[in-house]
Coordinates of C-alpha atoms in Angstrom, one line a residue:
X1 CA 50.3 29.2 132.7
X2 CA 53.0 27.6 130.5
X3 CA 51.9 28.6 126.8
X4 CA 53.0 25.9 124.6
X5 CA 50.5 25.8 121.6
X6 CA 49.5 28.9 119.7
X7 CA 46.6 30.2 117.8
X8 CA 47.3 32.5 115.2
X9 CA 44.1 34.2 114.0
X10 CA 44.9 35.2 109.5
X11 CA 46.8 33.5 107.6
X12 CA 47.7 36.9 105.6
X13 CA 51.2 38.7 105.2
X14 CA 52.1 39.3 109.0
X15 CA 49.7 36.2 110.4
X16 CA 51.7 33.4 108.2
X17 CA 55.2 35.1 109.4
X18 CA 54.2 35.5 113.2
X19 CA 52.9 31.2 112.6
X20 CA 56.5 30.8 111.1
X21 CA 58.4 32.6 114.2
X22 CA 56.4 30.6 116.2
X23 CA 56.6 27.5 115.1
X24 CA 60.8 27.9 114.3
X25 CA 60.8 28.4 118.3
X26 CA 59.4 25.5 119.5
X27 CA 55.7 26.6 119.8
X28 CA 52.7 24.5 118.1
X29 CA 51.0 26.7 116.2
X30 CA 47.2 26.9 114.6
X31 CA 46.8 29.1 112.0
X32 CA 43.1 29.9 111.3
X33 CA 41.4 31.7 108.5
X34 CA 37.9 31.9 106.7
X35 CA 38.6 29.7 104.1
X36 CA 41.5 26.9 103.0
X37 CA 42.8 28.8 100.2
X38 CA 44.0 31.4 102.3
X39 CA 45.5 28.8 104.3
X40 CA 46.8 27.4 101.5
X41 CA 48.4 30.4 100.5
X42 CA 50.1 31.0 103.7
X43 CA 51.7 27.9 104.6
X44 CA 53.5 28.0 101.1
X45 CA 54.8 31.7 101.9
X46 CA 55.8 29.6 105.5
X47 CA 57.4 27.0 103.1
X48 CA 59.6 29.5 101.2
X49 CA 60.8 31.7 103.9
X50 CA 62.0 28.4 105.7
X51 CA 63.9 27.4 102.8
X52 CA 65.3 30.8 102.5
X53 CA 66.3 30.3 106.0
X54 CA 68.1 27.4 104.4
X55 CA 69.4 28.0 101.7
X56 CA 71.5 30.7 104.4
X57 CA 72.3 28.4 106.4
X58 CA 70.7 29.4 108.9
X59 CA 68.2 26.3 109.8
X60 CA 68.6 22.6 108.2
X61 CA 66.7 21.1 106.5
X62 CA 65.2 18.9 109.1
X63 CA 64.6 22.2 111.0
X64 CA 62.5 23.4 108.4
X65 CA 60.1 20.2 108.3
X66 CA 59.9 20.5 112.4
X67 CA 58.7 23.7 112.0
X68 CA 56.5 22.7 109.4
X69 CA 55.4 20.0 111.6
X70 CA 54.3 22.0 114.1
X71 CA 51.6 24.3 112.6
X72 CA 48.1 23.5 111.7
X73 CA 45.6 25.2 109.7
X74 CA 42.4 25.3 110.2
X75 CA 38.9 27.2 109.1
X76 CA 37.1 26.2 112.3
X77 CA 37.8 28.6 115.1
X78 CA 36.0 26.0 117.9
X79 CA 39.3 24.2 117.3
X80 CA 41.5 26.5 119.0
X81 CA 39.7 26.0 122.3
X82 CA 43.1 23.8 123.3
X83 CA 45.3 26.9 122.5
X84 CA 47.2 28.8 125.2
X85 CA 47.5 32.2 123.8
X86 CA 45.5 33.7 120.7
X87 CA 47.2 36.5 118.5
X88 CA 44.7 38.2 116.2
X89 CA 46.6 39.1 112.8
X90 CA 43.4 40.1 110.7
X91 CA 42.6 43.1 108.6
X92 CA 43.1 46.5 109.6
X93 CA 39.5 47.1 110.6
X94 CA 37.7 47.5 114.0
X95 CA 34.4 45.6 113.2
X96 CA 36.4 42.9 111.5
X97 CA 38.6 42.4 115.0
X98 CA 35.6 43.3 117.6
X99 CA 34.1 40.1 115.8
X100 CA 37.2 37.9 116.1
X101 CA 37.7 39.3 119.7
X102 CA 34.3 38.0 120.6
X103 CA 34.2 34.6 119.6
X104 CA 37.9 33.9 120.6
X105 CA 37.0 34.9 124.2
X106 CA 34.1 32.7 124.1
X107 CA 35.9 29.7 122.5
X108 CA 39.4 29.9 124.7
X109 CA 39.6 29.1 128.4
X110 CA 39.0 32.2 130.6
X111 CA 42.7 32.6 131.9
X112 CA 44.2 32.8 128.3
X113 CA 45.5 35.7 126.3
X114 CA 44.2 36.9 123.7
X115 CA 46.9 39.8 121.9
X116 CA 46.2 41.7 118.9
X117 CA 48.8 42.1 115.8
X118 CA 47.0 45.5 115.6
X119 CA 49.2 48.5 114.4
X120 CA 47.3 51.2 115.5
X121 CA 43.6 50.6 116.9
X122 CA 42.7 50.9 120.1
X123 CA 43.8 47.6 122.4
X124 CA 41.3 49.0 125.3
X125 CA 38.2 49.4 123.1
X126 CA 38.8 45.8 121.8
X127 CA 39.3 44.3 125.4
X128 CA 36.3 46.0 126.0
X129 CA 34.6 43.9 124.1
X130 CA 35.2 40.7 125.7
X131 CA 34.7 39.6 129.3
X132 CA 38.2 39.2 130.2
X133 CA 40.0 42.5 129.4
X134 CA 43.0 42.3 131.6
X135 CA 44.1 39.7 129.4
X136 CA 44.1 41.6 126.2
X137 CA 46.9 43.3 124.8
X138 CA 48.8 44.2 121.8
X139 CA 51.6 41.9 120.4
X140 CA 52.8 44.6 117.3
X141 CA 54.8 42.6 115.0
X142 CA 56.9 44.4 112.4
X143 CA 57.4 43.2 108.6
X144 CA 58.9 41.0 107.8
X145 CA 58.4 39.4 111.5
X146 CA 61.3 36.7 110.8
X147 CA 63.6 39.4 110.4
X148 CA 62.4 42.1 112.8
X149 CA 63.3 42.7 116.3
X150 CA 60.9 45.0 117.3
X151 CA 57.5 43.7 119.8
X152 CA 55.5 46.7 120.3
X153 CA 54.0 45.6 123.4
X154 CA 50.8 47.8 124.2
X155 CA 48.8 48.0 127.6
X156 CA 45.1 48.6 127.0
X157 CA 43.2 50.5 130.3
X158 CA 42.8 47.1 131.8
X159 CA 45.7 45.2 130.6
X160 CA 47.3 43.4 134.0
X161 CA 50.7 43.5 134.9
X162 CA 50.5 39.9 134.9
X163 CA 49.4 39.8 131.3
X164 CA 52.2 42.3 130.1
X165 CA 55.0 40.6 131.8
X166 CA 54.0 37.4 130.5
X167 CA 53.9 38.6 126.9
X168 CA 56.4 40.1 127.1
X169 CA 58.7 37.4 128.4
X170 CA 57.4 35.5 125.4
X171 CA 58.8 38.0 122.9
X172 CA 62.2 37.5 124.5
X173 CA 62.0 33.7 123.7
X174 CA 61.2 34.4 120.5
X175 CA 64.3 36.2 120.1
X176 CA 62.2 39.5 119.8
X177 CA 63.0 43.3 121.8
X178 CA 59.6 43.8 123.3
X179 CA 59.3 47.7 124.0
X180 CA 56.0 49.1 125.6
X181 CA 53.6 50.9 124.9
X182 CA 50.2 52.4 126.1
X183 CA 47.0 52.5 124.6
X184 CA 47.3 55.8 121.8
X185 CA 45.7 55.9 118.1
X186 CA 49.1 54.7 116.0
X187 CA 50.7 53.7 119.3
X188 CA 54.6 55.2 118.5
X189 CA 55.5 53.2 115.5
X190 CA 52.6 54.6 113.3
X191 CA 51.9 57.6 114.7
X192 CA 55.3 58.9 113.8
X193 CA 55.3 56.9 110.6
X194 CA 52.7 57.1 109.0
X195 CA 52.1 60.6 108.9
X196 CA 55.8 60.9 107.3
X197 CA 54.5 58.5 104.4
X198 CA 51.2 60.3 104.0
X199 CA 53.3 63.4 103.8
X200 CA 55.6 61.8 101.1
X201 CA 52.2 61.3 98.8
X202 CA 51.3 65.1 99.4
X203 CA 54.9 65.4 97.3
X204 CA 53.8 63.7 94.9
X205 CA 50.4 64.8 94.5
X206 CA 51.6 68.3 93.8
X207 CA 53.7 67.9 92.0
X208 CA 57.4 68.0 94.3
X209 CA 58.8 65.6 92.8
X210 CA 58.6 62.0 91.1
X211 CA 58.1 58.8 93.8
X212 CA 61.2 57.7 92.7
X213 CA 62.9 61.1 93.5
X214 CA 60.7 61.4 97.0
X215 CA 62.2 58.0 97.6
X216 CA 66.0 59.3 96.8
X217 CA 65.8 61.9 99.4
X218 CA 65.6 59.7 102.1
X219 CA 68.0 57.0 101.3
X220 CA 70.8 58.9 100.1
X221 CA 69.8 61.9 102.6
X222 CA 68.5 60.3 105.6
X223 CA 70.1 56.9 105.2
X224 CA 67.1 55.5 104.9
X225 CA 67.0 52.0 104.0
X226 CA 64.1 52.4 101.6
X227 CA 62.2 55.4 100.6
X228 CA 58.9 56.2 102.1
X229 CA 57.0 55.0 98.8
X230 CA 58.4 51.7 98.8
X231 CA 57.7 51.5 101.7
X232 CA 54.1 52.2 101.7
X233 CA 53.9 50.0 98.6
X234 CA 55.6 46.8 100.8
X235 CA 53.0 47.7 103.9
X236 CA 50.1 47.9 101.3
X237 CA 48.5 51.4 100.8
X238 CA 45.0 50.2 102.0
X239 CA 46.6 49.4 105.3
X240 CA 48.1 52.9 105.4
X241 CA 44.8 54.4 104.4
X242 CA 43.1 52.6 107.5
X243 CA 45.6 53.4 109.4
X244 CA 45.7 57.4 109.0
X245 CA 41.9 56.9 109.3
X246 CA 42.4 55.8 112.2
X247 CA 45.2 58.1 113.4
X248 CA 42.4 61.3 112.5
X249 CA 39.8 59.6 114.3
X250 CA 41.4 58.5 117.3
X251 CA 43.2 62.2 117.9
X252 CA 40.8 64.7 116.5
X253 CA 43.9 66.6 114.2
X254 CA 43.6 67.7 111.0
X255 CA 47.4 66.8 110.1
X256 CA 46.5 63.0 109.9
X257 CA 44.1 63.5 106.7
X258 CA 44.7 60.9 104.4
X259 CA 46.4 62.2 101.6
X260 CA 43.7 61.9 98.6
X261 CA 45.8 60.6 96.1
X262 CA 46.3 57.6 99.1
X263 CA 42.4 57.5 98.5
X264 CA 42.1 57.4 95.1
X265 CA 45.1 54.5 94.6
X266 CA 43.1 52.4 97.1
X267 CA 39.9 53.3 94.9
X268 CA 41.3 51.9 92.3
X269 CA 43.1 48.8 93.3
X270 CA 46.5 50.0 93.4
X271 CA 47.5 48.7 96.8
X272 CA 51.1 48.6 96.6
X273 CA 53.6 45.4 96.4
X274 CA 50.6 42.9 96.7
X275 CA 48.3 44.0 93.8
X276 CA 51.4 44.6 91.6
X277 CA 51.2 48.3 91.3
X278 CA 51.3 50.9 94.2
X279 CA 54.0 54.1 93.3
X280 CA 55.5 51.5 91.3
X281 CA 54.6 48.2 89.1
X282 CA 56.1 44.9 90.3
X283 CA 55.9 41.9 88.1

């Protein structure tokens, strides 16, 4: 099946940018969320990264209204019945997917794909949930997905070679390295990363040393090219949280307790870049 038009399930942070790679590769593209605002909000981010993209040189103008052209928003998931792939790019959370995974697989056409933006639940427990798992897999984008290379391409229990071949072929067009992956809380990106950044708040819970510091360490040290508190501040420390939840869930092991000064930041609103204060305050 020839995919041609895309539905792209969150109009957040990574579901605007994977709607924007999409759309600058030829692909029509609907982008979906619960309410127009959101929408709103993420086909002005689209806007401004495409006029980045100009202002580099890198597209035209006119390149930047195609791509424009090409995606619609909508609230109304019944509208992406046409589509011929769905990538979920929701929240962080199991019961907010499982219900997204069930409708999609009763609005789209039985041989279509539907991929998950996930970053570390389980891609067989949310196939399970519909009535075509072979077809469901995980599409991993990495932040910020214009920029990134990196597809982590995961194969749930059921996922069919057919299925992975074909999404993967689809990361190459869009000028992506798919790598795979199989089914594991974290999968390899955030099981390795995530317990690094955790382990970086433990530093500065007791005391170590400053964020700042933390973060000096591994740029000047490990030629890092930001610190591991930006960095959890630009992924958003709620994400982190539910990811390490989901890390000590999934594999049983004491090491992947979230660090609870992670906890208490979340508590309290301070999710990082987004809110405007994470380890650090940005205006």
């Amino acid at each position: 099946m020839a995919i041609r038009q895309v539905a792209v399930i969150g109009a957040g942070t990574m579901g605007n940018a994977i709607a924007h790679v999409f759309a600058r590769r030829g692909f029509n593209v609907v982008l979906c969320d619960v309410e127009q605002r959101f929408l709103d909000r993420g086909l002005d981010t689209i806007a401004k990264n495409l006029d980045r993209e100009v202002a580099k040189n890198k597209i035209t103008v006119g390149d930047k209204e195609t791509a424009l052209g090409r995606i619609t928003a909508v609230v109304d998931r019944a509208k992406l019945g046409d589509c011929d792939l769905a990538i979920e790019a929701a929240t962080e959370k199991f019961e907010i997917k499982a219900e997204i995974f069930r409708e999609l697989d009763r609005a789209m056409r039985a041989e279509v794909i539907l991929a998950s933006n996930t970053s570390s639940i389980s891609i067989t427990k949310i196939g399970a949930l519909t009535g075509r798992a072979d077809k469901v897999i995980g599409m991993h984008f990495f932040n910020p997905v214009p920029v990134m290379k990196l597809v982590e391409v995961i194969r749930g229990l059921s996922t069919s070679q057919a299925t992975f071949e074909m999404v993967r072929e689809l990361a190459v067009k869009l000028e992506k390295t798919p790598v795979e992956v199989n089914d594991a809380p974290g999968f390899v990106s955030n099981r390795v990363l995530m317990p690094l950044l955790n382990e970086a708040i433990y530093a500065v819970m007791e005391g170590v040393a400053t964020a700042r510091a933390v973060d000096e360490v591994f740029k000047l040290g490990m030629a890092h090219p930001m610190g591991p508190l930006t960095l959890a501040d630009f992924i958003g420390l709620d994400v982190c949280l539910d990811i390490m939840r989901v890390l000590q869930d999934g594999l049983g092991d004491p090491k992947y307790r979230p660090c609870p000064l992670l906890i208490k930041m979340v508590d309290a609103g301070w999710l990082g870049k987004k809110s405007g204060r994470g380890f650090y305050s940005y205006s």
